[in-house]
DNA sequence: TATACTTTTGACCATCCGGTTAAACCAACT
DNA sequence: AGTTGGTTTAACCGGATGGTCAAAAGTATA
């Protein structure tokens, strides 16, 4: 593919990402990563000193895949309703391309919550921007009040959780893989529709 | 506490449940379970032949904690709106008492999706009941159409995901533990409010 | 070609971990 | 007290696993 694929360090990262995101830190084996990369196990330690170091490298990479783009949308200077639509679209689009990331990220964060703190706080997330924007929309009569925490929680939950619970939902609703992909595609519309309709309406 | 606590088998199950749900199958150590139970490691193998067997025992137990009650509510003969309220309340209440279960269940299911199939299908879940109920509510003019899959996905997502993403949401919104517990409590109202308002309104 | 360097490898090591075993412990019964 | 049967333990085993090392292979430079 690209030139990156001929660079040993990147081959390793790619293999490690695949194995770690699929099996988690505890379930991943250095030997399996080496096999996946088509190299000797010792070479892993030559480029990355330890399993922890290698994991850290790909975990940061994954966090940067998952959070920054959505935060950028939420912080961008567009209307609240447009943000809700864009986040739904972008998040579902990204997770369709990286279906393992959701479970991986939250499992690993639960294994070691401290790791998170610094990393995404300085991705430019400022929660007050959303709070102020909601206040303004309420003042302008475009929506009814809701705490920013709940609005964002509703939005992210509905986007991400179907990827985490995929086998469960598929089993419950009797969907096959194709049907579920179609279902996920529909959610790009359903989620903003649900949220926006709810906040535009007197409860 | 109860008489159960003096029974070795139950002491083991309790310890195993704590360690497994906290660390996952791969991260759990038989020695740690033994320590937690205050017994010898060999005794684990005396009561449960292997780590797999012990895990299977507590996994079934956990599935029966997580799914049946919610399925029972969804299948019960009450109005759709009442179901939505009851599921929100019950799910959040249960997860407040067992905060580790959400991540644990979905991580382990992703590790081995087949395990799930039989288990909760015969918990009495019949998705058609919800589909029919929605059709009737639509026909009666009480709500606008929405696929049952999306309605249920929205409901479960908004209830469960805040437990999975707890550290992330806490970080983003700058909440401490007490504030987050309060936030979760509020969601018992917010979630049915959001869903019901949305489906009662022309989009 | 000789030299110096980085990259890659196979073989190896120490430790961890799930699992086994034989013996000790203990309660019940005779 | 002695026997029996279930329970608990300390010690041990073998394989898996993260990690190391010295030598081989490859590459660039003179």
Short mmCIF file of C-alpha atoms (C1' of nucleotides) in Angstrom, two decimals:
data_model
loop_
_atom_site.label_atom_id
_atom_site.label_comp_id
_atom_site.label_asym_id
_atom_site.label_seq_id
_atom_site.Cartn_x
_atom_site.Cartn_y
_atom_site.Cartn_z
CA UNK A 1 0.00 0.00 0.00
CA UNK A 2 1.67 3.23 1.16
CA UNK A 3 5.36 3.69 1.85
CA UNK A 4 4.61 3.34 5.54
CA UNK A 5 4.04 -0.37 5.08
CA UNK A 6 7.67 -1.00 4.24
CA UNK A 7 8.94 0.65 7.41
CA UNK A 8 9.50 -1.95 10.14
CA UNK A 9 8.41 0.32 12.97
CA UNK A 10 5.11 1.03 11.25
CA UNK A 11 4.58 -2.62 10.36
CA UNK A 12 4.95 -3.40 14.04
CA UNK A 13 2.57 -0.62 15.08
CA UNK A 14 -0.01 -1.81 12.60
CA UNK A 15 0.24 -5.41 13.82
CA UNK A 16 0.22 -4.36 17.46
CA UNK A 17 -2.81 -2.19 16.90
CA UNK A 18 -4.67 -5.08 15.35
CA UNK A 19 -3.86 -7.54 18.11
CA UNK A 20 -4.21 -5.13 21.05
CA UNK A 21 -7.53 -3.65 19.89
CA UNK A 22 -8.88 -7.11 19.19
CA UNK A 23 -7.75 -8.90 22.36
CA UNK A 24 -6.97 -6.16 24.85
CA UNK A 25 -3.68 -5.71 26.71
CA UNK A 26 -4.02 -8.80 28.90
CA UNK A 27 -5.19 -11.04 26.08
CA UNK A 28 -2.53 -9.91 23.60
CA UNK A 29 0.69 -11.92 23.20
CA UNK A 30 3.96 -10.47 21.99
CA UNK A 31 4.48 -13.60 19.90
CA UNK A 32 1.15 -13.08 18.16
CA UNK A 33 2.04 -9.48 17.36
CA UNK A 34 5.38 -10.64 15.95
CA UNK A 35 3.65 -13.28 13.83
CA UNK A 36 1.09 -10.74 12.61
CA UNK A 37 3.95 -8.43 11.63
CA UNK A 38 5.89 -11.30 10.07
CA UNK A 39 8.99 -10.66 12.18
CA UNK A 40 10.96 -12.05 15.08
CA UNK A 41 9.71 -11.46 18.61
CA UNK A 42 13.05 -9.99 19.65
CA UNK A 43 12.60 -7.28 17.08
CA UNK A 44 9.56 -5.98 18.93
CA UNK A 45 11.78 -5.37 21.92
CA UNK A 46 14.42 -3.79 19.72
CA UNK A 47 11.98 -1.10 18.53
CA UNK A 48 9.78 -0.85 21.62
CA UNK A 49 11.46 -1.83 24.84
CA UNK A 50 8.54 -3.66 26.45
CA UNK A 51 4.95 -4.77 26.01
CA UNK A 52 3.86 -1.81 28.12
CA UNK A 53 5.76 0.67 25.96
CA UNK A 54 4.38 -0.82 22.76
CA UNK A 55 0.88 -0.75 24.18
CA UNK A 56 1.25 2.83 25.30
CA UNK A 57 2.27 3.81 21.78
CA UNK A 58 -0.79 2.31 20.14
CA UNK A 59 -3.14 3.41 22.94
CA UNK A 60 -2.19 7.05 22.41
CA UNK A 61 -2.61 6.52 18.68
CA UNK A 62 -6.09 5.05 19.25
CA UNK A 63 -7.15 7.84 21.60
CA UNK A 64 -6.14 10.28 18.88
CA UNK A 65 -8.31 8.36 16.44
CA UNK A 66 -11.34 8.37 18.70
CA UNK A 67 -11.57 11.70 20.47
CA UNK A 68 -10.01 14.70 18.69
CA UNK A 69 -12.25 14.81 15.63
CA UNK A 70 -15.44 14.73 17.67
CA UNK A 71 -14.10 17.31 20.09
CA UNK A 72 -13.15 19.49 17.14
CA UNK A 73 -16.72 19.36 15.87
CA UNK A 74 -18.15 20.16 19.29
CA UNK A 75 -15.80 23.15 19.65
CA UNK A 76 -16.28 24.44 16.10
CA UNK A 77 -18.25 27.64 15.42
CA UNK A 78 -21.43 26.09 14.02
CA UNK A 79 -24.96 25.86 15.39
CA UNK A 80 -25.77 23.36 18.13
CA UNK A 81 -28.12 21.40 15.90
CA UNK A 82 -25.50 21.19 13.18
CA UNK A 83 -22.98 19.90 15.72
CA UNK A 84 -25.36 17.16 16.78
CA UNK A 85 -25.78 16.07 13.17
CA UNK A 86 -22.07 16.18 12.42
CA UNK A 87 -21.03 14.27 15.54
CA UNK A 88 -23.54 11.51 14.77
CA UNK A 89 -22.30 11.23 11.22
CA UNK A 90 -18.59 11.40 12.01
CA UNK A 91 -18.64 9.09 15.02
CA UNK A 92 -20.64 6.37 13.31
CA UNK A 93 -18.51 6.71 10.19
CA UNK A 94 -15.28 6.37 12.18
CA UNK A 95 -16.48 3.41 14.23
CA UNK A 96 -17.69 1.60 11.13
CA UNK A 97 -14.09 1.77 9.93
CA UNK A 98 -12.68 0.79 13.35
CA UNK A 99 -15.33 -1.38 14.99
CA UNK A 100 -13.05 -2.74 17.70
CA UNK A 101 -12.01 0.61 19.09
CA UNK A 102 -15.06 1.31 21.26
CA UNK A 103 -14.85 -1.77 23.46
CA UNK A 104 -11.07 -1.60 23.47
CA UNK A 105 -10.84 2.00 24.64
CA UNK A 106 -13.36 1.72 27.42
CA UNK A 107 -12.09 -1.61 28.67
CA UNK A 108 -8.53 -0.34 28.83
CA UNK A 109 -9.57 2.91 30.46
CA UNK A 110 -11.39 0.95 33.13
CA UNK A 111 -8.22 -1.08 33.66
CA UNK A 112 -6.29 2.10 34.32
CA UNK A 113 -8.39 5.28 34.41
CA UNK A 114 -5.45 7.53 35.27
CA UNK A 115 -3.88 7.07 31.86
CA UNK A 116 -6.75 9.06 30.39
CA UNK A 117 -6.61 12.26 32.36
CA UNK A 118 -3.91 14.24 30.64
CA UNK A 119 -4.40 12.85 27.19
CA UNK A 120 -7.69 14.19 25.94
CA UNK A 121 -8.06 17.15 28.25
CA UNK A 122 -5.49 18.99 26.17
CA UNK A 123 -7.20 17.91 22.93
CA UNK A 124 -8.95 21.25 23.27
CA UNK A 125 -12.14 20.06 24.95
CA UNK A 126 -13.86 22.94 26.72
CA UNK A 127 -17.21 21.88 28.06
CA UNK A 128 -18.26 25.46 28.77
CA UNK A 129 -18.57 26.19 25.07
CA UNK A 130 -21.45 23.73 24.83
CA UNK A 131 -23.01 25.04 28.01
CA UNK A 132 -22.96 28.61 26.73
CA UNK A 133 -24.25 27.55 23.34
CA UNK A 134 -27.21 25.79 24.94
CA UNK A 135 -27.97 28.84 27.07
CA UNK A 136 -28.01 31.00 23.96
CA UNK A 137 -30.26 28.64 22.03
CA UNK A 138 -32.64 28.54 24.98
CA UNK A 139 -32.62 32.34 25.26
CA UNK A 140 -33.31 32.59 21.51
CA UNK A 141 -36.31 30.31 21.94
CA UNK A 142 -34.92 27.58 19.70
CA UNK A 143 -35.01 24.85 22.34
CA UNK A 144 -35.99 24.02 25.91
CA UNK A 145 -33.40 23.78 28.68
CA UNK A 146 -31.35 20.63 29.23
CA UNK A 147 -28.08 20.16 31.08
CA UNK A 148 -25.16 20.03 28.66
CA UNK A 149 -23.94 16.87 30.41
CA UNK A 150 -27.14 15.01 29.53
CA UNK A 151 -27.31 16.29 25.98
CA UNK A 152 -23.76 15.18 25.22
CA UNK A 153 -24.17 11.92 27.11
CA UNK A 154 -27.31 11.14 25.09
CA UNK A 155 -25.54 11.93 21.85
CA UNK A 156 -22.34 9.95 22.46
CA UNK A 157 -24.20 7.05 24.07
CA UNK A 158 -26.51 6.53 21.12
CA UNK A 159 -23.63 6.74 18.64
CA UNK A 160 -21.08 4.53 20.38
CA UNK A 161 -23.05 1.93 22.30
CA UNK A 162 -24.46 0.08 19.27
CA UNK A 163 -20.85 -0.80 18.38
CA UNK A 164 -20.18 -2.10 21.87
CA UNK A 165 -23.39 -4.10 22.10
CA UNK A 166 -23.39 -5.24 18.50
CA UNK A 167 -23.62 -9.01 19.15
CA UNK A 168 -26.29 -8.48 21.79
CA UNK A 169 -28.46 -6.24 19.64
CA UNK A 170 -28.00 -8.51 16.64
CA UNK A 171 -29.14 -11.46 18.72
CA UNK A 172 -32.09 -9.64 20.25
CA UNK A 173 -33.42 -8.23 17.01
CA UNK A 174 -32.47 -11.21 14.86
CA UNK A 175 -30.33 -9.13 12.50
CA UNK A 176 -27.48 -10.51 10.42
CA UNK A 177 -24.27 -8.58 9.71
CA UNK A 178 -25.58 -6.80 6.65
CA UNK A 179 -28.80 -5.81 8.39
CA UNK A 180 -26.83 -4.47 11.32
CA UNK A 181 -24.58 -2.37 9.08
CA UNK A 182 -27.71 -0.96 7.48
CA UNK A 183 -29.12 -0.30 10.96
CA UNK A 184 -25.96 1.60 11.93
CA UNK A 185 -26.20 3.66 8.77
CA UNK A 186 -29.77 4.63 9.61
CA UNK A 187 -28.68 5.83 13.02
CA UNK A 188 -26.80 8.73 11.44
CA UNK A 189 -30.27 10.20 10.83
CA UNK A 190 -32.21 8.72 13.75
CA UNK A 191 -29.93 10.02 16.49
CA UNK A 192 -29.94 13.73 15.60
CA UNK A 193 -33.63 13.43 14.79
CA UNK A 194 -34.37 11.99 18.23
CA UNK A 195 -32.27 14.48 20.16
CA UNK A 196 -33.25 17.59 18.25
CA UNK A 197 -36.94 16.77 18.24
CA UNK A 198 -36.81 16.16 21.98
CA UNK A 199 -35.11 19.44 22.90
CA UNK A 200 -37.23 21.49 20.52
CA UNK A 201 -40.39 20.30 22.21
CA UNK A 202 -42.05 21.27 25.50
CA UNK A 203 -41.84 18.38 27.92
CA UNK B 1 -23.39 -11.53 56.58
CA UNK B 2 -25.82 -14.25 55.46
CA UNK B 3 -25.33 -17.97 55.85
CA UNK B 4 -24.08 -18.08 52.26
CA UNK B 5 -20.90 -16.37 53.30
CA UNK B 6 -19.79 -19.31 55.38
CA UNK B 7 -20.18 -21.75 52.52
CA UNK B 8 -16.84 -22.23 50.76
CA UNK B 9 -18.33 -22.57 47.30
CA UNK B 10 -20.16 -19.27 47.67
CA UNK B 11 -17.13 -17.55 49.14
CA UNK B 12 -15.23 -18.61 46.03
CA UNK B 13 -17.99 -17.46 43.68
CA UNK B 14 -18.14 -14.09 45.40
CA UNK B 15 -14.37 -13.62 45.19
CA UNK B 16 -14.26 -14.83 41.59
CA UNK B 17 -17.07 -12.48 40.63
CA UNK B 18 -15.19 -9.56 42.13
CA UNK B 19 -11.89 -10.34 40.42
CA UNK B 20 -13.34 -11.41 37.05
CA UNK B 21 -15.71 -8.46 36.69
CA UNK B 22 -12.97 -6.06 37.71
CA UNK B 23 -10.11 -7.42 35.59
CA UNK B 24 -11.75 -9.55 32.90
CA UNK B 25 -10.97 -13.18 32.16
CA UNK B 26 -7.47 -12.55 30.76
CA UNK B 27 -6.49 -10.14 33.51
CA UNK B 28 -7.76 -12.30 36.36
CA UNK B 29 -5.38 -14.63 38.22
CA UNK B 30 -6.47 -17.76 40.03
CA UNK B 31 -4.07 -16.84 42.84
CA UNK B 32 -5.74 -13.45 43.23
CA UNK B 33 -9.17 -15.07 43.44
CA UNK B 34 -7.85 -17.47 46.07
CA UNK B 35 -6.36 -14.59 48.07
CA UNK B 36 -9.59 -12.63 47.79
CA UNK B 37 -11.47 -15.67 49.10
CA UNK B 38 -8.88 -16.27 51.81
CA UNK B 39 -8.21 -19.84 50.72
CA UNK B 40 -5.64 -21.99 48.98
CA UNK B 41 -5.40 -21.91 45.19
CA UNK B 42 -5.81 -25.68 44.97
CA UNK B 43 -9.21 -25.36 46.61
CA UNK B 44 -10.46 -23.40 43.62
CA UNK B 45 -9.70 -26.40 41.45
CA UNK B 46 -11.31 -28.72 43.98
CA UNK B 47 -14.66 -26.90 43.66
CA UNK B 48 -14.40 -25.73 40.05
CA UNK B 49 -12.20 -27.82 37.84
CA UNK B 50 -10.59 -25.04 35.84
CA UNK B 51 -10.38 -21.29 35.37
CA UNK B 52 -12.71 -21.62 32.38
CA UNK B 53 -15.29 -23.51 34.40
CA UNK B 54 -15.14 -21.00 37.24
CA UNK B 55 -15.46 -18.14 34.80
CA UNK B 56 -18.39 -19.78 33.06
CA UNK B 57 -20.17 -20.09 36.39
CA UNK B 58 -19.88 -16.42 37.25
CA UNK B 59 -20.50 -15.27 33.67
CA UNK B 60 -23.86 -17.03 33.58
CA UNK B 61 -24.60 -15.54 36.98
CA UNK B 62 -23.75 -12.07 35.68
CA UNK B 63 -25.80 -12.46 32.50
CA UNK B 64 -28.73 -13.39 34.72
CA UNK B 65 -28.15 -10.21 36.72
CA UNK B 66 -28.04 -8.00 33.65
CA UNK B 67 -30.61 -9.16 31.13
CA UNK B 68 -33.66 -11.01 32.52
CA UNK B 69 -35.16 -8.17 34.56
CA UNK B 70 -35.05 -5.71 31.67
CA UNK B 71 -36.41 -8.30 29.25
CA UNK B 72 -39.20 -9.05 31.72
CA UNK B 73 -40.17 -5.39 31.77
CA UNK B 74 -40.12 -5.13 27.99
CA UNK B 75 -42.30 -8.24 27.67
CA UNK B 76 -44.74 -7.27 30.44
CA UNK B 77 -48.28 -6.18 29.64
CA UNK B 78 -47.94 -2.45 30.29
CA UNK B 79 -47.96 0.54 27.96
CA UNK B 80 -44.93 1.31 25.81
CA UNK B 81 -44.28 4.59 27.58
CA UNK B 82 -44.45 2.90 30.95
CA UNK B 83 -41.95 0.28 29.77
CA UNK B 84 -39.53 3.00 28.73
CA UNK B 85 -39.75 4.59 32.15
CA UNK B 86 -39.38 1.31 34.00
CA UNK B 87 -36.42 0.12 31.95
CA UNK B 88 -34.59 3.39 32.54
CA UNK B 89 -35.19 3.22 36.26
CA UNK B 90 -34.38 -0.46 36.68
CA UNK B 91 -31.30 -0.53 34.49
CA UNK B 92 -29.70 2.51 36.07
CA UNK B 93 -30.59 1.23 39.53
CA UNK B 94 -29.02 -2.17 38.83
CA UNK B 95 -25.86 -0.74 37.30
CA UNK B 96 -25.42 1.66 40.20
CA UNK B 97 -25.22 -1.41 42.41
CA UNK B 98 -22.94 -3.31 39.98
CA UNK B 99 -20.93 -0.65 38.16
CA UNK B 100 -18.35 -3.06 36.73
CA UNK B 101 -20.84 -5.31 34.98
CA UNK B 102 -21.41 -3.22 31.86
CA UNK B 103 -17.82 -3.11 30.64
CA UNK B 104 -17.22 -6.67 31.80
CA UNK B 105 -20.16 -8.18 29.93
CA UNK B 106 -19.53 -6.46 26.64
CA UNK B 107 -15.80 -7.01 26.69
CA UNK B 108 -16.22 -10.71 27.40
CA UNK B 109 -18.95 -11.07 24.79
CA UNK B 110 -16.63 -9.51 22.22
CA UNK B 111 -13.96 -12.00 23.25
CA UNK B 112 -16.33 -14.84 22.49
CA UNK B 113 -19.68 -13.80 20.97
CA UNK B 114 -20.96 -17.36 20.55
CA UNK B 115 -21.30 -17.84 24.29
CA UNK B 116 -24.16 -15.36 24.27
CA UNK B 117 -26.51 -16.83 21.71
CA UNK B 118 -28.32 -19.49 23.65
CA UNK B 119 -28.20 -17.82 27.00
CA UNK B 120 -30.49 -14.83 26.78
CA UNK B 121 -32.56 -15.92 23.80
CA UNK B 122 -34.43 -18.27 26.10
CA UNK B 123 -34.78 -15.59 28.75
CA UNK B 124 -38.09 -14.95 27.05
CA UNK B 125 -37.07 -12.10 24.78
CA UNK B 126 -39.49 -11.75 21.87
CA UNK B 127 -38.73 -8.69 19.85
CA UNK B 128 -42.02 -8.89 17.96
CA UNK B 129 -43.93 -7.90 21.07
CA UNK B 130 -42.29 -4.48 20.98
CA UNK B 131 -42.80 -4.18 17.23
CA UNK B 132 -46.50 -4.92 17.54
CA UNK B 133 -46.86 -2.58 20.48
CA UNK B 134 -45.29 0.24 18.52
CA UNK B 135 -47.59 -0.42 15.57
CA UNK B 136 -50.60 -0.22 17.86
CA UNK B 137 -49.46 3.01 19.48
CA UNK B 138 -48.88 4.50 16.05
CA UNK B 139 -52.30 3.36 14.87
CA UNK B 140 -53.89 4.85 17.98
CA UNK B 141 -52.22 8.17 17.18
CA UNK B 142 -50.12 8.19 20.38
CA UNK B 143 -46.76 8.39 18.63
CA UNK B 144 -45.06 8.64 15.25
CA UNK B 145 -43.41 5.64 13.59
CA UNK B 146 -39.92 4.48 14.53
CA UNK B 147 -38.27 1.12 14.02
CA UNK B 148 -38.36 -0.93 17.20
CA UNK B 149 -34.63 -1.61 16.76
CA UNK B 150 -33.82 2.09 17.02
CA UNK B 151 -36.16 2.78 19.89
CA UNK B 152 -34.70 -0.03 21.99
CA UNK B 153 -31.14 0.82 20.95
CA UNK B 154 -31.68 4.43 21.98
CA UNK B 155 -33.10 3.38 25.32
CA UNK B 156 -30.47 0.81 26.27
CA UNK B 157 -27.61 2.96 24.94
CA UNK B 158 -28.51 5.98 27.03
CA UNK B 159 -28.94 3.86 30.15
CA UNK B 160 -25.84 1.68 29.92
CA UNK B 161 -23.21 3.76 28.18
CA UNK B 162 -22.72 6.33 30.97
CA UNK B 163 -21.49 3.46 33.15
CA UNK B 164 -19.04 2.32 30.49
CA UNK B 165 -17.74 5.80 29.76
CA UNK B 166 -17.81 7.02 33.34
CA UNK B 167 -14.17 8.12 33.59
CA UNK B 168 -14.34 9.81 30.18
CA UNK B 169 -17.52 11.72 30.91
CA UNK B 170 -16.27 12.67 34.36
CA UNK B 171 -13.11 14.04 32.82
CA UNK B 172 -14.88 15.87 30.03
CA UNK B 173 -17.48 17.52 32.22
CA UNK B 174 -15.22 18.02 35.21
CA UNK B 175 -17.48 16.03 37.55
CA UNK B 176 -16.30 14.29 40.72
CA UNK B 177 -17.70 10.95 41.90
CA UNK B 178 -20.58 12.45 43.85
CA UNK B 179 -21.56 14.73 40.99
CA UNK B 180 -21.50 11.78 38.61
CA UNK B 181 -23.73 9.66 40.85
CA UNK B 182 -26.15 12.56 40.96
CA UNK B 183 -25.92 12.84 37.17
CA UNK B 184 -26.76 9.12 36.81
CA UNK B 185 -29.73 9.56 39.12
CA UNK B 186 -31.06 12.40 36.98
CA UNK B 187 -30.87 10.21 33.92
CA UNK B 188 -33.69 8.03 35.23
CA UNK B 189 -35.93 10.98 34.32
CA UNK B 190 -34.01 12.47 31.40
CA UNK B 191 -33.90 9.31 29.29
CA UNK B 192 -37.63 8.51 29.18
CA UNK B 193 -38.32 12.21 28.80
CA UNK B 194 -36.04 12.45 25.78
CA UNK B 195 -37.32 9.31 24.09
CA UNK B 196 -41.00 9.83 24.74
CA UNK B 197 -40.95 13.50 23.77
CA UNK B 198 -39.18 12.62 20.53
CA UNK B 199 -41.58 9.89 19.43
CA UNK B 200 -44.67 11.87 20.42
CA UNK B 201 -43.64 14.72 18.14
CA UNK B 202 -43.83 15.14 14.37
CA UNK B 203 -40.33 15.24 12.92
"C1'" DT C 1 37.51 -5.16 -0.22
"C1'" DA C 2 37.74 -3.77 4.67
"C1'" DT C 3 35.35 -1.36 8.35
"C1'" DA C 4 31.80 0.32 11.03
"C1'" DC C 5 27.06 0.60 11.75
"C1'" DT C 6 22.30 -0.81 12.08
"C1'" DT C 7 18.85 -4.39 11.67
"C1'" DT C 8 17.27 -9.09 12.28
"C1'" DT C 9 17.43 -13.60 14.06
"C1'" DG C 10 17.48 -18.09 16.88
"C1'" DA C 11 18.42 -19.70 21.09
"C1'" DC C 12 17.98 -19.00 25.64
"C1'" DC C 13 16.47 -17.40 30.55
"C1'" DA C 14 13.58 -16.38 34.58
"C1'" DT C 15 9.29 -15.91 35.99
"C1'" DC C 16 4.46 -16.50 36.01
"C1'" DC C 17 0.50 -19.24 35.97
"C1'" DG C 18 -2.99 -22.86 35.57
"C1'" DG C 19 -3.26 -27.15 37.20
"C1'" DT C 20 -1.91 -31.65 39.97
"C1'" DT C 21 -0.73 -34.55 43.88
"C1'" DA C 22 -0.05 -36.50 48.17
"C1'" DA C 23 -0.45 -35.69 52.59
"C1'" DA C 24 -2.68 -33.31 56.58
"C1'" DC C 25 -6.86 -31.92 58.79
"C1'" DC C 26 -11.40 -32.52 60.53
"C1'" DA C 27 -16.01 -33.99 61.55
"C1'" DA C 28 -19.12 -37.99 61.99
"C1'" DC C 29 -19.92 -42.41 63.20
"C1'" DT C 30 -18.81 -47.05 65.45
"C1'" DA D 1 -9.76 -44.71 70.10
"C1'" DG D 2 -10.17 -46.07 65.26
"C1'" DT D 3 -12.15 -45.76 60.71
"C1'" DT D 4 -14.19 -43.42 56.99
"C1'" DG D 5 -15.17 -39.62 53.95
"C1'" DG D 6 -15.07 -35.06 52.74
"C1'" DT D 7 -12.20 -30.70 52.95
"C1'" DT D 8 -7.94 -27.99 52.89
"C1'" DT D 9 -3.16 -27.30 52.34
"C1'" DA D 10 1.93 -27.01 50.87
"C1'" DA D 11 4.75 -28.34 47.50
"C1'" DC D 12 5.44 -29.23 43.02
"C1'" DC D 13 5.07 -29.54 37.57
"C1'" DG D 14 5.14 -28.21 32.80
"C1'" DG D 15 4.15 -25.02 29.54
"C1'" DA D 16 3.53 -20.29 28.25
"C1'" DT D 17 5.29 -15.68 28.21
"C1'" DG D 18 7.92 -11.33 28.47
"C1'" DG D 19 12.34 -10.32 27.89
"C1'" DT D 20 17.68 -10.85 26.82
"C1'" DC D 21 21.90 -11.80 24.18
"C1'" DA D 22 25.33 -12.89 21.10
"C1'" DA D 23 25.92 -13.82 16.60
"C1'" DA D 24 24.41 -13.33 11.71
"C1'" DA D 25 22.79 -10.55 7.91
"C1'" DG D 26 22.43 -6.38 5.67
"C1'" DT D 27 23.96 -1.60 4.42
"C1'" DA D 28 26.64 2.26 3.85
"C1'" DT D 29 31.24 4.46 3.55
"C1'" DA D 30 36.14 4.72 2.68
#
